Amino acid sequence: GIQVEQSPPDLILQEGANSTLRCNFSDSVNNLQWFHQNPWGQLINLFYIPSGTKQNGRLSATTVATERYSLLYISSSQTTDSGVYFCAVSGTYKYIFGTGTRLKVLA
Amino acid sequence: DVKVTQSSRYLVKRTGEKVFLECVQDMDHENMFWYRQDPGLGLRLIYFSYDVKMKEKGDIPEGYSVSREKKERFSLILESASTNQTSMYLCASSFVGSSQHFGDGTRLSIL
């Protein structure tokens, strides 16, 4: 099956810093999503991005499907950005999740 | 806005009990999913359904069953709860080839 690797596993930032999170996947996919899991356990949709680039405020994402990776950019980080960021991919119905990047933003 | 509602945020049950976790979505999505999330293991797919009365096993279906009698509702059933089923359970729904939307999760403790 498809393997998904996320890096780095842990990241600590000072408020206002920028960061890049990476998701590598081992096979071609039709669906790719980025999620943020907040400290209360809720999974929040960030991007549905099987290819191309999207932006939403301070967040943006790029997927290069031919090279089997996706990047999530966080600019001007805030303490509310803390939590775990997951990448999830699928060929058809079945999504495979990476193990996540745990981000802590310090005030 | 998409709404996926899970019946309980926290639930405590005893070993051997039959446990029902309910999930309802309001967007007419074809696909619905049940995951469990455990520290160090990430999210793992238990079952998914791509239509009413249709279901497919995920990666860890043992000890679970599901029911989808109506398009908007997907139930996860623990036939005889065991302590190793203590976990966070997350339901999601989606259109085919589109983004998944998650409920708030149910933290289930089996004593």
mmCIF file of N, CA and C in Angstrom, chain B:
data_model
loop_
_atom_site.group_PDB
_atom_site.id
_atom_site.type_symbol
_atom_site.label_atom_id
_atom_site.label_comp_id
_atom_site.label_asym_id
_atom_site.label_seq_id
_atom_site.Cartn_x
_atom_site.Cartn_y
_atom_site.Cartn_z
ATOM 1 N N ASP B 1 -21.917 25.211 5.352
ATOM 2 C CA ASP B 1 -20.724 24.547 5.859
ATOM 3 C C ASP B 1 -21.049 23.085 6.201
ATOM 4 N N VAL B 2 -20.101 22.195 5.928
ATOM 5 C CA VAL B 2 -20.320 20.781 6.188
ATOM 6 C C VAL B 2 -20.380 20.526 7.683
ATOM 7 N N LYS B 3 -21.366 19.686 8.091
ATOM 8 C CA LYS B 3 -21.473 19.356 9.503
ATOM 9 C C LYS B 3 -21.456 17.842 9.637
ATOM 10 N N VAL B 4 -20.469 17.339 10.389
ATOM 11 C CA VAL B 4 -20.421 15.921 10.728
ATOM 12 C C VAL B 4 -20.557 15.835 12.241
ATOM 13 N N THR B 5 -21.603 15.171 12.691
ATOM 14 C CA THR B 5 -21.915 15.144 14.113
ATOM 15 C C THR B 5 -21.740 13.738 14.673
ATOM 16 N N GLN B 6 -20.934 13.633 15.708
ATOM 17 C CA GLN B 6 -20.785 12.359 16.417
ATOM 18 C C GLN B 6 -21.591 12.429 17.695
ATOM 19 N N SER B 7 -22.230 11.322 18.036
ATOM 20 C CA SER B 7 -23.261 11.342 19.065
ATOM 21 C C SER B 7 -22.733 11.699 20.447
ATOM 22 N N SER B 8 -21.491 11.328 20.761
ATOM 23 C CA SER B 8 -20.955 11.607 22.098
ATOM 24 C C SER B 8 -19.535 12.131 21.982
ATOM 25 N N ARG B 9 -19.178 13.045 22.858
ATOM 26 C CA ARG B 9 -17.800 13.538 22.896
ATOM 27 C C ARG B 9 -16.949 12.633 23.800
ATOM 28 N N TYR B 10 -17.539 12.185 24.892
ATOM 29 C CA TYR B 10 -16.886 11.280 25.821
ATOM 30 C C TYR B 10 -17.861 10.145 26.150
ATOM 31 N N LEU B 11 -17.290 8.936 26.284
ATOM 32 C CA LEU B 11 -18.141 7.776 26.580
ATOM 33 C C LEU B 11 -17.346 6.798 27.428
ATOM 34 N N VAL B 12 -17.965 6.279 28.468
ATOM 35 C CA VAL B 12 -17.326 5.267 29.320
ATOM 36 C C VAL B 12 -18.214 4.035 29.336
ATOM 37 N N LYS B 13 -17.638 2.897 29.003
ATOM 38 C CA LYS B 13 -18.382 1.630 28.965
ATOM 39 C C LYS B 13 -17.573 0.552 29.677
ATOM 40 N N ARG B 14 -18.219 -0.599 29.894
ATOM 41 C CA ARG B 14 -17.556 -1.706 30.573
ATOM 42 C C ARG B 14 -17.214 -2.809 29.586
ATOM 43 N N THR B 15 -16.199 -3.595 29.902
ATOM 44 C CA THR B 15 -15.823 -4.715 29.039
ATOM 45 C C THR B 15 -17.002 -5.651 28.855
ATOM 46 N N GLY B 16 -17.146 -6.141 27.626
ATOM 47 C CA GLY B 16 -18.227 -7.047 27.295
ATOM 48 C C GLY B 16 -19.495 -6.372 26.818
ATOM 49 N N GLU B 17 -19.618 -5.066 27.042
ATOM 50 C CA GLU B 17 -20.814 -4.354 26.589
ATOM 51 C C GLU B 17 -20.807 -4.206 25.074
ATOM 52 N N LYS B 18 -21.982 -4.092 24.488
ATOM 53 C CA LYS B 18 -22.128 -3.744 23.072
ATOM 54 C C LYS B 18 -22.222 -2.232 23.006
ATOM 55 N N VAL B 19 -21.344 -1.618 22.201
ATOM 56 C CA VAL B 19 -21.247 -0.166 22.164
ATOM 57 C C VAL B 19 -21.573 0.333 20.754
ATOM 58 N N PHE B 20 -22.389 1.381 20.696
ATOM 59 C CA PHE B 20 -22.745 1.997 19.423
ATOM 60 C C PHE B 20 -22.196 3.427 19.388
ATOM 61 N N LEU B 21 -21.466 3.722 18.328
ATOM 62 C CA LEU B 21 -21.045 5.102 18.073
ATOM 63 C C LEU B 21 -21.736 5.552 16.789
ATOM 64 N N GLU B 22 -22.412 6.704 16.903
ATOM 65 C CA GLU B 22 -23.203 7.183 15.773
ATOM 66 C C GLU B 22 -22.554 8.403 15.132
ATOM 67 N N CYS B 23 -22.731 8.491 13.827
ATOM 68 C CA CYS B 23 -22.199 9.626 13.067
ATOM 69 C C CYS B 23 -23.228 10.042 12.033
ATOM 70 N N VAL B 24 -23.508 11.343 11.966
ATOM 71 C CA VAL B 24 -24.478 11.863 11.009
ATOM 72 C C VAL B 24 -23.849 13.025 10.252
ATOM 73 N N GLN B 25 -24.021 13.019 8.908
ATOM 74 C CA GLN B 25 -23.541 14.147 8.094
ATOM 75 C C GLN B 25 -24.716 14.755 7.339
ATOM 76 N N ASP B 26 -24.590 16.053 7.059
ATOM 77 C CA ASP B 26 -25.728 16.781 6.479
ATOM 78 C C ASP B 26 -25.471 17.237 5.053
ATOM 79 N N MET B 27 -24.464 16.634 4.370
ATOM 80 C CA MET B 27 -24.097 17.144 3.047
ATOM 81 C C MET B 27 -24.354 16.153 1.916
ATOM 82 N N ASP B 28 -25.105 15.085 2.194
ATOM 83 C CA ASP B 28 -25.426 14.119 1.145
ATOM 84 C C ASP B 28 -24.163 13.455 0.568
ATOM 85 N N HIS B 29 -23.122 13.322 1.392
ATOM 86 C CA HIS B 29 -21.887 12.683 0.937
ATOM 87 C C HIS B 29 -22.100 11.191 0.718
ATOM 88 N N GLU B 30 -21.481 10.674 -0.355
ATOM 89 C CA GLU B 30 -21.567 9.235 -0.609
ATOM 90 C C GLU B 30 -20.704 8.438 0.373
ATOM 91 N N ASN B 31 -19.519 8.968 0.658
ATOM 92 C CA ASN B 31 -18.532 8.220 1.436
ATOM 93 C C ASN B 31 -18.578 8.598 2.903
ATOM 94 N N MET B 32 -18.464 7.584 3.749
ATOM 95 C CA MET B 32 -18.305 7.830 5.192
ATOM 96 C C MET B 32 -17.268 6.869 5.744
ATOM 97 N N PHE B 33 -16.573 7.317 6.790
ATOM 98 C CA PHE B 33 -15.398 6.607 7.298
ATOM 99 C C PHE B 33 -15.408 6.589 8.828
ATOM 100 N N TRP B 34 -14.870 5.512 9.397
ATOM 101 C CA TRP B 34 -14.562 5.476 10.824
ATOM 102 C C TRP B 34 -13.077 5.184 11.005
ATOM 103 N N TYR B 35 -12.435 6.040 11.835
ATOM 104 C CA TYR B 35 -11.023 5.892 12.183
ATOM 105 C C TYR B 35 -10.911 5.775 13.694
ATOM 106 N N ARG B 36 -9.789 5.187 14.132
ATOM 107 C CA ARG B 36 -9.407 5.357 15.516
ATOM 108 C C ARG B 36 -8.008 5.975 15.557
ATOM 109 N N GLN B 37 -7.780 6.762 16.605
ATOM 110 C CA GLN B 37 -6.503 7.446 16.734
ATOM 111 C C GLN B 37 -5.895 7.103 18.080
ATOM 112 N N ASP B 38 -4.678 6.598 18.057
ATOM 113 C CA ASP B 38 -3.963 6.212 19.267
ATOM 114 C C ASP B 38 -2.588 6.858 19.261
ATOM 115 N N PRO B 39 -2.094 7.245 20.436
ATOM 116 C CA PRO B 39 -0.764 7.880 20.516
ATOM 117 C C PRO B 39 0.299 7.011 19.871
ATOM 118 N N GLY B 40 1.100 7.616 19.015
ATOM 119 C CA GLY B 40 2.190 6.899 18.366
ATOM 120 C C GLY B 40 1.785 6.071 17.156
ATOM 121 N N LEU B 41 0.471 5.891 16.950
ATOM 122 C CA LEU B 41 -0.001 5.072 15.829
ATOM 123 C C LEU B 41 -0.772 5.885 14.796
ATOM 124 N N GLY B 42 -1.044 7.119 15.095
ATOM 125 C CA GLY B 42 -1.744 7.965 14.135
ATOM 126 C C GLY B 42 -3.189 7.548 13.935
ATOM 127 N N LEU B 43 -3.766 7.944 12.806
ATOM 128 C CA LEU B 43 -5.144 7.589 12.468
ATOM 129 C C LEU B 43 -5.147 6.324 11.623
ATOM 130 N N ARG B 44 -5.955 5.367 12.032
ATOM 131 C CA ARG B 44 -6.075 4.117 11.283
ATOM 132 C C ARG B 44 -7.534 3.884 10.907
ATOM 133 N N LEU B 45 -7.732 3.457 9.664
ATOM 134 C CA LEU B 45 -9.078 3.276 9.133
ATOM 135 C C LEU B 45 -9.661 1.953 9.617
ATOM 136 N N ILE B 46 -10.863 2.008 10.183
ATOM 137 C CA ILE B 46 -11.529 0.801 10.673
ATOM 138 C C ILE B 46 -12.435 0.244 9.571
ATOM 139 N N TYR B 47 -13.378 1.067 9.111
ATOM 140 C CA TYR B 47 -14.300 0.711 8.041
ATOM 141 C C TYR B 47 -14.627 1.960 7.249
ATOM 142 N N PHE B 48 -15.031 1.772 5.997
ATOM 143 C CA PHE B 48 -15.631 2.870 5.256
ATOM 144 C C PHE B 48 -16.817 2.366 4.450
ATOM 145 N N SER B 49 -17.634 3.310 4.023
ATOM 146 C CA SER B 49 -18.837 2.988 3.266
ATOM 147 C C SER B 49 -18.932 3.951 2.094
ATOM 148 N N TYR B 50 -19.180 3.435 0.898
ATOM 149 C CA TYR B 50 -19.269 4.289 -0.286
ATOM 150 C C TYR B 50 -20.699 4.430 -0.783
ATOM 151 N N ASP B 51 -21.647 3.812 -0.077
ATOM 152 C CA ASP B 51 -23.060 3.973 -0.444
ATOM 153 C C ASP B 51 -23.892 3.324 0.652
ATOM 154 N N VAL B 52 -25.178 3.576 0.632
ATOM 155 C CA VAL B 52 -26.083 2.951 1.602
ATOM 156 C C VAL B 52 -25.958 1.428 1.505
ATOM 157 N N LYS B 53 -25.841 0.810 2.664
ATOM 158 C CA LYS B 53 -25.725 -0.640 2.818
ATOM 159 C C LYS B 53 -24.425 -1.220 2.263
ATOM 160 N N MET B 54 -23.519 -0.380 1.781
ATOM 161 C CA MET B 54 -22.235 -0.862 1.265
ATOM 162 C C MET B 54 -21.147 -0.519 2.275
ATOM 163 N N LYS B 55 -20.231 -1.462 2.472
ATOM 164 C CA LYS B 55 -19.155 -1.223 3.431
ATOM 165 C C LYS B 55 -17.918 -1.979 2.980
ATOM 166 N N GLU B 56 -16.775 -1.447 3.387
ATOM 167 C CA GLU B 56 -15.500 -2.103 3.102
ATOM 168 C C GLU B 56 -14.647 -2.072 4.355
ATOM 169 N N LYS B 57 -13.903 -3.145 4.597
ATOM 170 C CA LYS B 57 -12.996 -3.168 5.728
ATOM 171 C C LYS B 57 -11.823 -2.234 5.485
ATOM 172 N N GLY B 58 -11.402 -1.600 6.549
ATOM 173 C CA GLY B 58 -10.192 -0.802 6.503
ATOM 174 C C GLY B 58 -9.013 -1.620 6.977
ATOM 175 N N ASP B 59 -8.106 -0.980 7.686
ATOM 176 C CA ASP B 59 -6.883 -1.656 8.119
ATOM 177 C C ASP B 59 -7.044 -2.456 9.406
ATOM 178 N N ILE B 60 -7.992 -2.062 10.253
ATOM 179 C CA ILE B 60 -8.126 -2.713 11.567
ATOM 180 C C ILE B 60 -9.593 -3.001 11.891
ATOM 181 N N PRO B 61 -10.279 -3.833 11.112
ATOM 182 C CA PRO B 61 -11.714 -4.065 11.338
ATOM 183 C C PRO B 61 -12.039 -5.053 12.459
ATOM 184 N N GLU B 62 -11.046 -5.772 12.958
ATOM 185 C CA GLU B 62 -11.329 -6.832 13.930
ATOM 186 C C GLU B 62 -11.948 -6.261 15.197
ATOM 187 N N GLY B 63 -13.040 -6.876 15.610
ATOM 188 C CA GLY B 63 -13.732 -6.457 16.824
ATOM 189 C C GLY B 63 -14.773 -5.376 16.591
ATOM 190 N N TYR B 64 -14.920 -4.931 15.339
ATOM 191 C CA TYR B 64 -15.868 -3.864 14.994
ATOM 192 C C TYR B 64 -16.801 -4.333 13.874
ATOM 193 N N SER B 65 -17.971 -3.731 13.827
ATOM 194 C CA SER B 65 -18.846 -3.846 12.666
ATOM 195 C C SER B 65 -19.459 -2.473 12.421
ATOM 196 N N VAL B 66 -20.104 -2.304 11.260
ATOM 197 C CA VAL B 66 -20.692 -1.013 10.919
ATOM 198 C C VAL B 66 -22.061 -1.237 10.309
ATOM 199 N N SER B 67 -22.816 -0.148 10.284
ATOM 200 C CA SER B 67 -24.140 -0.176 9.682
ATOM 201 C C SER B 67 -24.383 1.140 8.980
ATOM 202 N N ARG B 68 -24.892 1.056 7.739
ATOM 203 C CA ARG B 68 -25.290 2.273 7.032
ATOM 204 C C ARG B 68 -26.629 2.001 6.346
ATOM 205 N N GLU B 69 -27.688 2.248 7.062
ATOM 206 C CA GLU B 69 -29.055 2.051 6.563
ATOM 207 C C GLU B 69 -29.591 3.276 5.841
ATOM 208 N N LYS B 70 -29.061 4.446 6.212
ATOM 209 C CA LYS B 70 -29.447 5.691 5.539
ATOM 210 C C LYS B 70 -28.173 6.420 5.125
ATOM 211 N N LYS B 71 -28.284 7.215 4.079
ATOM 212 C CA LYS B 71 -27.094 7.848 3.507
ATOM 213 C C LYS B 71 -26.392 8.750 4.514
ATOM 214 N N GLU B 72 -27.161 9.414 5.374
ATOM 215 C CA GLU B 72 -26.563 10.413 6.253
ATOM 216 C C GLU B 72 -25.982 9.828 7.542
ATOM 217 N N ARG B 73 -26.216 8.552 7.813
ATOM 218 C CA ARG B 73 -25.852 7.989 9.121
ATOM 219 C C ARG B 73 -24.962 6.763 8.964
ATOM 220 N N PHE B 74 -23.859 6.751 9.717
ATOM 221 C CA PHE B 74 -22.912 5.629 9.674
ATOM 222 C C PHE B 74 -22.585 5.265 11.110
ATOM 223 N N SER B 75 -22.912 4.045 11.498
ATOM 224 C CA SER B 75 -22.745 3.614 12.889
ATOM 225 C C SER B 75 -21.591 2.641 13.011
ATOM 226 N N LEU B 76 -20.822 2.806 14.061
ATOM 227 C CA LEU B 76 -19.739 1.869 14.398
ATOM 228 C C LEU B 76 -20.177 1.078 15.621
ATOM 229 N N ILE B 77 -20.016 -0.228 15.565
ATOM 230 C CA ILE B 77 -20.492 -1.100 16.642
ATOM 231 C C ILE B 77 -19.318 -1.920 17.177
ATOM 232 N N LEU B 78 -19.148 -1.844 18.482
ATOM 233 C CA LEU B 78 -18.202 -2.716 19.161
ATOM 234 C C LEU B 78 -19.024 -3.850 19.744
ATOM 235 N N GLU B 79 -18.898 -5.029 19.183
ATOM 236 C CA GLU B 79 -19.793 -6.142 19.520
ATOM 237 C C GLU B 79 -19.656 -6.562 20.986
ATOM 238 N N SER B 80 -18.426 -6.610 21.466
ATOM 239 C CA SER B 80 -18.161 -6.955 22.868
ATOM 240 C C SER B 80 -16.912 -6.173 23.272
ATOM 241 N N ALA B 81 -17.137 -5.012 23.874
ATOM 242 C CA ALA B 81 -16.042 -4.064 24.100
ATOM 243 C C ALA B 81 -14.927 -4.674 24.949
ATOM 244 N N SER B 82 -13.691 -4.329 24.564
ATOM 245 C CA SER B 82 -12.525 -4.773 25.335
ATOM 246 C C SER B 82 -11.656 -3.558 25.643
ATOM 247 N N THR B 83 -10.802 -3.691 26.652
ATOM 248 C CA THR B 83 -10.004 -2.543 27.091
ATOM 249 C C THR B 83 -9.082 -2.031 25.985
ATOM 250 N N ASN B 84 -8.662 -2.900 25.064
ATOM 251 C CA ASN B 84 -7.775 -2.423 23.990
ATOM 252 C C ASN B 84 -8.529 -1.634 22.925
ATOM 253 N N GLN B 85 -9.821 -1.450 23.109
ATOM 254 C CA GLN B 85 -10.590 -0.590 22.224
ATOM 255 C C GLN B 85 -10.792 0.805 22.817
ATOM 256 N N THR B 86 -10.163 1.052 23.953
ATOM 257 C CA THR B 86 -10.125 2.418 24.485
ATOM 258 C C THR B 86 -9.318 3.276 23.521
ATOM 259 N N SER B 87 -9.942 4.354 23.028
ATOM 260 C CA SER B 87 -9.294 5.141 21.982
ATOM 261 C C SER B 87 -10.123 6.372 21.677
ATOM 262 N N MET B 88 -9.583 7.203 20.778
ATOM 263 C CA MET B 88 -10.347 8.300 20.183
ATOM 264 C C MET B 88 -10.880 7.794 18.843
ATOM 265 N N TYR B 89 -12.199 7.932 18.655
ATOM 266 C CA TYR B 89 -12.835 7.485 17.411
ATOM 267 C C TYR B 89 -13.305 8.702 16.628
ATOM 268 N N LEU B 90 -12.939 8.722 15.347
ATOM 269 C CA LEU B 90 -13.249 9.857 14.478
ATOM 270 C C LEU B 90 -14.024 9.382 13.262
ATOM 271 N N CYS B 91 -15.095 10.093 12.968
ATOM 272 C CA CYS B 91 -15.919 9.825 11.797
ATOM 273 C C CYS B 91 -15.645 10.912 10.763
ATOM 274 N N ALA B 92 -15.693 10.542 9.484
ATOM 275 C CA ALA B 92 -15.513 11.519 8.413
ATOM 276 C C ALA B 92 -16.467 11.197 7.269
ATOM 277 N N SER B 93 -16.732 12.202 6.432
ATOM 278 C CA SER B 93 -17.531 11.967 5.229
ATOM 279 C C SER B 93 -16.957 12.775 4.082
ATOM 280 N N SER B 94 -17.285 12.357 2.855
ATOM 281 C CA SER B 94 -16.797 13.086 1.681
ATOM 282 C C SER B 94 -17.623 12.706 0.455
ATOM 283 N N PHE B 95 -17.587 13.576 -0.553
ATOM 284 C CA PHE B 95 -17.992 13.171 -1.894
ATOM 285 C C PHE B 95 -16.867 12.340 -2.487
ATOM 286 N N VAL B 96 -17.175 11.576 -3.524
ATOM 287 C CA VAL B 96 -16.139 10.816 -4.226
ATOM 288 C C VAL B 96 -15.139 11.795 -4.820
ATOM 289 N N GLY B 97 -13.862 11.555 -4.597
ATOM 290 C CA GLY B 97 -12.818 12.399 -5.167
ATOM 291 C C GLY B 97 -12.775 13.806 -4.612
ATOM 292 N N SER B 98 -13.183 13.945 -3.370
ATOM 293 C CA SER B 98 -13.169 15.276 -2.761
ATOM 294 C C SER B 98 -12.702 15.183 -1.307
ATOM 295 N N SER B 99 -12.669 16.311 -0.637
ATOM 296 C CA SER B 99 -12.061 16.362 0.695
ATOM 297 C C SER B 99 -12.930 15.683 1.749
ATOM 298 N N GLN B 100 -12.266 15.071 2.733
ATOM 299 C CA GLN B 100 -12.944 14.504 3.892
ATOM 300 C C GLN B 100 -13.216 15.600 4.914
ATOM 301 N N HIS B 101 -14.353 15.455 5.604
ATOM 302 C CA HIS B 101 -14.702 16.366 6.693
ATOM 303 C C HIS B 101 -14.942 15.522 7.932
ATOM 304 N N PHE B 102 -14.324 15.935 9.048
ATOM 305 C CA PHE B 102 -14.356 15.127 10.258
ATOM 306 C C PHE B 102 -15.316 15.678 11.302
ATOM 307 N N GLY B 103 -15.876 14.771 12.093
ATOM 308 C CA GLY B 103 -16.579 15.142 13.303
ATOM 309 C C GLY B 103 -15.585 15.473 14.404
ATOM 310 N N ASP B 104 -16.113 15.849 15.579
ATOM 311 C CA ASP B 104 -15.253 16.280 16.687
ATOM 312 C C ASP B 104 -14.595 15.128 17.438
ATOM 313 N N GLY B 105 -15.007 13.895 17.141
ATOM 314 C CA GLY B 105 -14.397 12.741 17.790
ATOM 315 C C GLY B 105 -15.134 12.308 19.041
ATOM 316 N N THR B 106 -14.994 11.022 19.367
ATOM 317 C CA THR B 106 -15.523 10.452 20.613
ATOM 318 C C THR B 106 -14.368 9.793 21.352
ATOM 319 N N ARG B 107 -14.119 10.263 22.574
ATOM 320 C CA ARG B 107 -13.102 9.608 23.417
ATOM 321 C C ARG B 107 -13.804 8.497 24.191
ATOM 322 N N LEU B 108 -13.509 7.270 23.826
ATOM 323 C CA LEU B 108 -14.160 6.098 24.412
ATOM 324 C C LEU B 108 -13.207 5.420 25.386
ATOM 325 N N SER B 109 -13.697 5.209 26.591
ATOM 326 C CA SER B 109 -12.938 4.463 27.598
ATOM 327 C C SER B 109 -13.690 3.189 27.925
ATOM 328 N N ILE B 110 -12.978 2.068 27.865
ATOM 329 C CA ILE B 110 -13.564 0.769 28.228
ATOM 330 C C ILE B 110 -12.907 0.324 29.540
ATOM 331 N N LEU B 111 -13.735 0.173 30.571
ATOM 332 C CA LEU B 111 -13.200 -0.169 31.896
ATOM 333 C C LEU B 111 -13.332 -1.662 32.179
#
